[in-house]
Coordinates of C-alpha atoms and ligand atoms in Angstrom, one line a residue:
M1 CA 79.5 243.8 23.9
P2 CA 77.3 243.4 27.0
E3 CA 75.3 246.4 27.7
F4 CA 77.2 249.3 29.4
Q5 CA 76.5 249.2 33.2
G6 CA 78.9 252.2 34.1
V7 CA 82.1 252.0 36.3
D8 CA 81.6 252.6 40.3
F9 CA 84.7 251.0 41.9
L10 CA 84.0 253.2 45.1
R11 CA 80.3 253.3 45.4
L12 CA 80.0 256.8 44.4
D13 CA 76.4 256.0 43.7
D14 CA 75.7 255.7 47.4
L15 CA 76.7 259.9 47.3
L16 CA 74.1 260.7 44.6
Q17 CA 70.5 261.5 44.8
D18 CA 67.6 259.4 43.1
E19 CA 67.1 262.2 40.6
E20 CA 70.9 262.8 39.7
K21 CA 70.9 259.0 39.1
L22 CA 67.6 259.0 37.1
A23 CA 69.0 261.6 35.0
R24 CA 72.2 259.9 34.0
D25 CA 70.4 256.5 33.5
S26 CA 67.8 258.0 31.0
V27 CA 70.8 259.4 29.1
R28 CA 72.7 256.3 29.2
E29 CA 69.7 254.5 27.6
F30 CA 69.2 256.9 25.1
V31 CA 73.0 256.7 23.9
S32 CA 73.1 252.9 23.8
K33 CA 69.8 252.4 22.3
E34 CA 69.4 255.7 20.0
F35 CA 72.6 257.1 19.4
L36 CA 75.3 254.6 19.1
P37 CA 73.5 252.8 16.4
L38 CA 73.6 255.8 14.3
L39 CA 76.9 257.1 15.1
Q40 CA 79.2 255.0 12.5
E41 CA 77.6 256.4 9.4
H42 CA 78.3 259.8 10.8
V43 CA 82.0 259.2 12.0
R44 CA 82.8 258.0 8.3
Q45 CA 81.3 261.2 6.9
D46 CA 83.3 264.0 8.2
G47 CA 81.5 266.9 10.0
S48 CA 78.3 265.5 9.9
F49 CA 75.9 265.2 13.2
P50 CA 72.8 263.2 13.6
M51 CA 70.5 266.2 13.3
S52 CA 67.3 263.6 13.6
L53 CA 68.3 263.1 17.2
V54 CA 67.9 266.8 18.4
P55 CA 64.1 267.0 19.1
R56 CA 64.7 263.7 21.1
M57 CA 67.8 265.3 23.1
A58 CA 65.4 268.4 23.8
D59 CA 62.8 265.9 25.0
L60 CA 65.4 264.5 27.3
G61 CA 66.2 268.0 28.6
L62 CA 69.8 267.9 27.5
F63 CA 69.8 271.6 26.4
G64 CA 70.5 274.0 29.1
A65 CA 70.1 271.2 31.4
N66 CA 71.3 273.0 34.3
L67 CA 69.3 276.4 33.9
Q68 CA 66.3 277.6 35.3
G69 CA 62.9 278.5 33.7
Y70 CA 62.5 279.0 29.9
G71 CA 61.6 275.3 29.2
C72 CA 65.2 274.3 30.7
A73 CA 65.4 271.1 32.9
G74 CA 66.8 272.9 35.9
M75 CA 69.2 270.1 37.0
N76 CA 71.6 271.0 39.7
N77 CA 75.3 270.5 38.7
V78 CA 76.1 267.2 39.5
A79 CA 72.8 265.7 37.7
Y80 CA 74.1 267.9 34.6
G81 CA 77.8 266.8 34.8
L82 CA 76.3 262.8 34.9
V83 CA 74.2 263.6 31.9
M84 CA 77.3 265.2 29.9
Q85 CA 79.1 262.2 31.1
E86 CA 76.8 259.9 29.3
L87 CA 76.6 261.7 26.3
E88 CA 80.4 261.7 25.9
R89 CA 80.4 257.9 26.9
G90 CA 78.5 258.0 23.2
D91 CA 80.9 260.6 21.6
S92 CA 82.7 263.8 22.2
G93 CA 80.9 265.1 19.2
L94 CA 77.6 264.3 21.0
R95 CA 78.4 266.0 24.2
S96 CA 79.9 268.9 22.4
F97 CA 76.9 269.6 20.5
A98 CA 75.0 269.9 23.9
S99 CA 77.8 271.7 25.8
V100 CA 77.9 274.2 23.0
Q101 CA 74.1 274.4 22.8
G102 CA 73.6 275.0 26.7
G103 CA 77.1 276.2 28.5
L104 CA 78.2 278.6 25.5
V105 CA 74.9 280.0 23.7
M106 CA 72.0 279.6 26.0
Y107 CA 74.3 280.6 29.1
P108 CA 75.1 283.8 28.1
I109 CA 71.6 284.6 27.1
H110 CA 70.7 283.6 30.4
A111 CA 73.0 285.2 32.3
Y112 CA 73.7 288.7 30.3
G113 CA 70.7 288.8 27.6
S114 CA 67.8 291.5 27.9
D115 CA 64.4 289.8 28.6
A116 CA 63.5 290.1 24.9
Q117 CA 66.7 288.1 24.1
K118 CA 65.9 285.5 26.8
D119 CA 61.9 285.3 25.7
R120 CA 62.9 285.0 21.7
W121 CA 65.8 282.6 22.4
L122 CA 65.7 280.4 25.3
P123 CA 62.6 278.4 24.7
A124 CA 63.7 278.1 21.4
L125 CA 67.2 276.8 21.9
A126 CA 66.0 274.6 24.6
S127 CA 63.4 272.9 22.4
G128 CA 66.0 272.2 19.9
R129 CA 63.9 274.4 17.4
A130 CA 66.9 276.9 17.2
I131 CA 70.5 275.6 17.1
G132 CA 73.4 278.1 18.6
C133 CA 77.1 278.4 18.1
F134 CA 80.0 280.3 19.8
G135 CA 82.2 282.3 18.2
L136 CA 85.3 283.3 19.8
T137 CA 88.4 281.5 18.3
E138 CA 89.9 283.1 15.2
P139 CA 92.4 281.9 12.7
D140 CA 95.3 283.9 14.6
F141 CA 94.3 283.9 18.2
G142 CA 92.8 280.8 20.2
S143 CA 94.3 280.4 23.6
H144 CA 94.8 284.0 24.2
A145 CA 91.3 285.3 22.3
S146 CA 91.7 288.3 24.0
G147 CA 94.2 289.5 20.9
M148 CA 90.7 289.3 18.5
R149 CA 90.4 291.1 15.5
T150 CA 86.9 291.0 15.1
R151 CA 85.5 294.4 15.4
A152 CA 82.2 295.9 16.2
E153 CA 81.5 299.5 15.5
R154 CA 78.6 301.4 16.2
R155 CA 76.8 303.0 12.9
G156 CA 73.8 305.0 13.8
G157 CA 71.4 302.7 15.7
A158 CA 73.3 299.4 14.8
W159 CA 76.6 297.9 15.2
V160 CA 78.5 296.6 12.2
L161 CA 80.5 293.4 12.3
N162 CA 83.6 292.8 10.4
G163 CA 86.2 289.6 11.0
T164 CA 86.6 285.6 10.8
K165 CA 86.1 283.2 13.6
R166 CA 87.4 279.6 12.9
W167 CA 86.7 276.2 14.6
I168 CA 83.1 277.2 15.5
T169 CA 81.1 273.8 16.7
N170 CA 77.7 274.1 14.7
G171 CA 78.5 277.3 12.6
T172 CA 76.9 276.0 9.4
V173 CA 73.8 274.8 11.3
A174 CA 73.2 277.6 13.9
D175 CA 70.5 279.9 13.7
V176 CA 72.1 282.3 16.1
A177 CA 75.8 282.9 16.6
I178 CA 77.2 284.4 19.9
V179 CA 79.7 286.4 18.2
W180 CA 82.6 288.0 20.6
A181 CA 84.3 291.2 19.0
R182 CA 86.3 294.2 19.9
T183 CA 84.4 297.4 20.5
D184 CA 85.6 301.2 21.7
D185 CA 84.2 299.9 25.2
G186 CA 86.0 296.4 25.3
I187 CA 84.7 292.9 24.2
R188 CA 81.1 292.5 23.6
G189 CA 79.0 290.0 22.8
F190 CA 76.3 289.9 19.8
L191 CA 73.5 287.8 18.5
V192 CA 74.4 287.2 15.0
E193 CA 71.4 285.6 13.0
K194 CA 71.5 283.1 10.2
G195 CA 70.9 285.2 7.1
M196 CA 72.0 288.6 8.1
R197 CA 73.7 290.2 5.2
G198 CA 77.5 289.6 5.0
F199 CA 77.4 286.7 7.2
E200 CA 78.4 283.3 6.0
A201 CA 79.4 280.0 7.7
R202 CA 81.4 277.3 5.8
D203 CA 82.3 273.9 7.2
I204 CA 86.0 272.8 8.1
K205 CA 86.8 269.3 6.4
G206 CA 89.7 266.7 6.7
K207 CA 89.3 266.4 10.5
F208 CA 90.7 263.0 12.0
S209 CA 88.9 264.1 15.4
L210 CA 85.5 265.0 16.5
R211 CA 84.3 263.7 13.1
A212 CA 80.6 263.4 14.4
S213 CA 80.5 267.1 15.0
I214 CA 80.2 270.2 12.5
T215 CA 83.4 272.5 12.9
S216 CA 83.1 275.6 10.8
E217 CA 84.6 278.7 9.8
L218 CA 82.4 281.9 10.3
F219 CA 82.9 285.1 8.0
L220 CA 81.5 288.4 8.7
H221 CA 82.0 291.3 6.3
D222 CA 79.9 294.6 7.3
V223 CA 77.4 292.6 8.9
E224 CA 74.7 295.1 10.5
V225 CA 73.6 293.8 13.7
P226 CA 70.6 295.5 15.2
E227 CA 71.4 297.4 18.9
E228 CA 68.7 294.9 20.5
N229 CA 71.1 292.0 19.4
L230 CA 74.1 293.2 21.8
L231 CA 74.1 291.2 25.1
P232 CA 73.8 294.0 27.2
G233 CA 74.9 292.7 30.7
V234 CA 78.6 291.9 30.3
S235 CA 81.7 293.3 28.7
G236 CA 85.4 292.4 28.6
M237 CA 86.7 288.8 28.5
K238 CA 84.5 288.1 31.5
G239 CA 81.7 287.7 29.2
P240 CA 83.3 284.6 27.1
L241 CA 85.5 283.4 30.0
S242 CA 82.3 282.7 32.1
C243 CA 80.9 280.9 29.5
L244 CA 83.7 278.9 28.9
T245 CA 83.8 277.9 32.6
Q246 CA 80.3 276.4 32.5
A247 CA 81.3 274.3 29.5
R248 CA 84.6 273.4 30.9
Y249 CA 82.8 272.1 34.0
G250 CA 80.8 269.9 31.5
I251 CA 84.0 268.6 29.8
A252 CA 85.6 267.4 33.1
W253 CA 82.7 265.0 33.7
G254 CA 82.2 264.4 29.8
A255 CA 86.0 263.0 29.7
I256 CA 85.1 260.6 32.5
G257 CA 82.3 259.0 29.9
A258 CA 84.8 258.5 27.2
A259 CA 87.4 256.9 29.8
M260 CA 84.6 254.6 30.9
A261 CA 83.8 253.6 27.5
C262 CA 87.3 252.6 26.8
Y263 CA 87.8 250.8 30.1
D264 CA 84.6 248.8 29.4
E265 CA 85.5 247.7 26.1
A266 CA 89.4 247.1 26.9
L267 CA 88.2 244.8 29.8
H268 CA 85.4 242.9 28.0
Y269 CA 87.9 242.5 24.9
A270 CA 90.9 241.1 27.3
Q271 CA 88.5 238.8 29.1
E272 CA 87.3 237.3 25.5
R273 CA 90.8 237.4 23.8
I274 CA 92.9 234.5 23.8
V275 CA 96.9 235.0 23.6
Q276 CA 99.4 232.3 24.3
G277 CA 96.8 229.8 25.3
G278 CA 95.0 231.9 28.0
P279 CA 92.6 235.1 28.1
L280 CA 94.6 238.2 27.7
A281 CA 93.0 239.6 30.9
S282 CA 95.1 236.9 32.5
K283 CA 98.3 238.4 31.7
Q284 CA 100.2 240.6 34.1
I285 CA 100.7 243.8 31.9
A286 CA 97.2 243.7 30.5
Q287 CA 96.1 243.7 34.3
Q288 CA 98.1 246.7 34.8
R289 CA 96.4 248.7 32.1
L290 CA 93.4 247.7 33.3
V291 CA 94.0 248.8 36.8
F292 CA 95.5 252.0 35.9
M293 CA 92.3 253.0 33.8
L294 CA 89.9 252.2 36.8
T295 CA 92.1 254.0 39.1
E296 CA 92.0 257.1 37.2
I297 CA 88.6 256.7 36.4
T298 CA 87.8 256.6 40.0
K299 CA 90.2 259.6 40.8
A300 CA 88.6 261.6 37.9
Q301 CA 85.0 260.8 39.1
L302 CA 85.8 262.0 42.6
L303 CA 87.5 264.9 41.4
A304 CA 84.2 265.9 39.2
L305 CA 81.6 264.9 42.1
R306 CA 83.5 267.1 44.6
V307 CA 83.8 270.3 42.3
G308 CA 79.9 269.6 41.1
R309 CA 78.8 269.6 44.9
I310 CA 81.0 272.6 45.4
K311 CA 79.5 274.6 42.0
D312 CA 76.0 273.7 43.4
E313 CA 77.1 275.5 46.8
G314 CA 78.0 278.6 44.7
K315 CA 81.6 278.4 46.0
L316 CA 83.2 277.4 42.8
H317 CA 86.5 279.0 41.6
H318 CA 87.3 278.7 38.1
A319 CA 90.6 277.4 38.9
M320 CA 89.0 274.2 40.1
V321 CA 87.2 273.7 37.0
S322 CA 90.8 274.2 35.5
M323 CA 92.2 271.3 37.4
A324 CA 89.2 268.9 36.9
K325 CA 89.1 269.6 32.8
M326 CA 93.0 269.1 32.9
N327 CA 93.1 266.1 34.8
N328 CA 90.0 264.7 33.6
V329 CA 90.7 264.9 29.8
D330 CA 94.3 263.9 30.4
V331 CA 93.7 260.9 31.9
A332 CA 90.9 259.9 29.6
L333 CA 93.4 260.4 26.6
R334 CA 95.8 258.0 28.4
I335 CA 93.2 255.5 29.0
A336 CA 91.9 255.5 25.5
R337 CA 95.3 255.3 24.1
E338 CA 96.2 252.2 26.7
A339 CA 92.7 250.8 25.6
R340 CA 93.6 251.0 21.9
D341 CA 96.9 249.2 22.4
L342 CA 95.3 246.6 24.4
L343 CA 92.7 245.9 21.6
G344 CA 95.8 245.1 19.1
A345 CA 94.8 245.6 15.4
N346 CA 91.2 245.3 16.3
G347 CA 91.7 248.8 18.1
I348 CA 92.2 250.7 14.8
V349 CA 88.9 250.0 13.3
D350 CA 85.8 251.9 13.9
D351 CA 83.9 248.7 15.1
Y352 CA 85.4 249.4 18.3
Q353 CA 85.4 252.6 20.2
A354 CA 88.8 253.2 21.7
M355 CA 90.7 254.9 18.9
R356 CA 87.5 257.1 18.0
H357 CA 87.4 258.3 21.4
M358 CA 91.3 258.7 21.5
V359 CA 91.2 260.8 18.6
N360 CA 88.2 262.8 19.8
L361 CA 90.1 263.5 23.1
E362 CA 93.0 265.1 21.3
T363 CA 90.2 267.8 20.2
V364 CA 89.1 267.9 23.7
R365 CA 92.4 268.2 25.2
T366 CA 93.1 271.2 23.0
Y367 CA 89.4 273.2 23.0
E368 CA 88.1 275.1 25.9
G369 CA 91.6 276.0 27.1
T370 CA 94.4 273.6 26.2
H371 CA 96.1 271.3 28.8
D372 CA 98.9 274.0 28.8
V373 CA 96.8 276.9 29.6
H374 CA 94.9 275.4 32.3
T375 CA 98.1 274.4 34.0
L376 CA 99.1 278.0 33.6
I377 CA 95.9 279.2 35.1
L378 CA 96.5 276.7 38.1
G379 CA 100.2 278.1 38.2
E380 CA 99.1 281.6 38.8
H381 CA 96.5 280.6 41.2
V382 CA 99.0 279.1 43.7
T383 CA 101.9 281.3 43.0
G384 CA 100.3 284.5 42.6
M385 CA 102.3 285.0 39.5
R386 CA 101.6 285.0 36.0
A387 CA 104.0 283.0 33.9
L388 CA 105.8 284.5 31.0
Ligands
FAD401 C1 86.7 270.5 16.8 C2 87.1 271.9 17.7 C3 86.1 272.6 17.9 C4 86.0 273.7 18.5 N1 85.2 274.5 18.8 C5 85.1 275.8 19.1 C6 83.9 276.7 19.1 O1 82.8 276.3 19.3 N2 84.0 277.8 19.2 C7 85.3 278.5 19.5 O2 85.2 279.8 19.9 N3 86.7 277.5 19.7 C8 86.4 276.5 19.2 N4 87.6 275.6 18.9 C9 88.6 276.7 19.1 C10 89.5 276.1 20.3 O3 89.1 276.6 21.8 C11 91.1 276.3 20.3 O4 91.6 275.6 19.3 C12 91.9 276.2 21.4 O5 91.5 277.5 22.3 C13 93.2 276.5 21.0 O6 93.9 277.5 20.3 P1 94.7 277.2 19.0 O7 94.0 276.0 18.2 O8 94.8 278.8 18.2 O9 96.1 276.9 19.7 P2 97.0 277.9 20.1 O10 96.6 279.0 21.2 O11 98.0 278.5 19.0 O12 98.1 277.0 21.2 C14 99.2 276.1 20.2 C15 99.7 275.8 21.3 O13 100.6 276.5 22.0 C16 100.5 276.1 23.5 N5 100.3 277.6 24.2 C17 99.4 278.8 24.1 N6 99.7 279.7 25.0 C18 100.7 279.1 25.5 C19 101.5 279.7 26.6 N7 101.4 280.9 27.0 N8 102.6 279.1 27.1 C20 102.9 277.9 26.5 N9 102.1 277.1 25.7 C21 101.2 277.9 25.1 C22 98.8 275.3 23.5 O14 98.7 274.7 24.7 C23 99.2 274.6 22.2 O15 99.9 273.3 22.5 C24 87.4 274.3 18.6 C25 88.5 273.6 18.3 C26 88.5 272.4 17.6 C27 89.6 271.5 17.5

């Protein structure tokens, strides 16, 4: 395969600032030269991530890239989105690692943490010296996380946490878990640290999807968390939901990366593969597939870029992010399926990317608000009525 050059049918590069292109290109190179050569081994070993790359990812400013201060890169939201796109061009597991660390762990500490929490955790998380995870989902509560059973009760000067969180990215490697729990004052966020008594994480095995990513279950049995580990600045579902808006924004871009990888692979494959005396690319049905892919990628790029510019102007509504996440993941998954099909039998082995992206995108369609949940968010936004 020739080196990946990006997909830019409508000259969107003309709309990007130099520093945005620079951020994208440096991550593209990292993914091609440093990440992809390691990936196959980790995909074959369910639930493993190339942790040796964490310091390099930190050097590239990939953790909390759109946050200011504390050693963060302070990129604008379009540069941040392009970085997420390039990471997911490599693998959704790579983008998930950066999304969780930045959007789901560093963001809430940055937005709602005390000065002491920020000073202690943000530089460590930005530099990759510490890893974080985000514990919202429970075995019985995913889409409707507000029904959570995990509880925090005040005892003396501390909080005591009990409950189970499931499907938690990076749970077993995390030094700190942002755990959302029900209290008498509503839902609150707690910084639960590795090694606290009664806190245990175990990996979930047997995944077909997001194999190069660690997914865990967190168990909290009478875990005593000091008052200074409570996130002081937020209560209610606004806390976790505002984090999810950050991460979902990154996913809207990331899905484009997965789709571009599949399109690029399918295009080159179709040009080389000879069927019935001619290149597959010369056949009408193959061209129809490739044109569908290119058109949907281009529409997804326009959507993400516009949402990014609006976010930088401070005028973002969370329903806009819902549309971008819902649409871009949906089309990326359809593109990955088309690409897999076009590759024939070769499409089912891991020497090619399409099927890996396809099964990864099944997770991406489910997490951070399922496709249905974003449809319902938009439905409520346009009608003013919450669907039953
Ligand atoms: C690999 C992986 C990593 C993850 N990482 C994290 C993480 O780091 N932290 C974290 O907290 N969570 C994480 N999650 C969990 C993820 O966010 C949830 O799986 C997701 O919110 C969906 O919840 P659920 O699986 O319980 O599905 P459910 O909520 O049970 O949904 C099942 C089906 O019902 C549909 N549905 C739900 N509500 C409605 C409705 N009102 N009307 C119609 N249809 C509806 C859904 O769209 C879906 O099709 C991860 C999940 C995976 C797979």
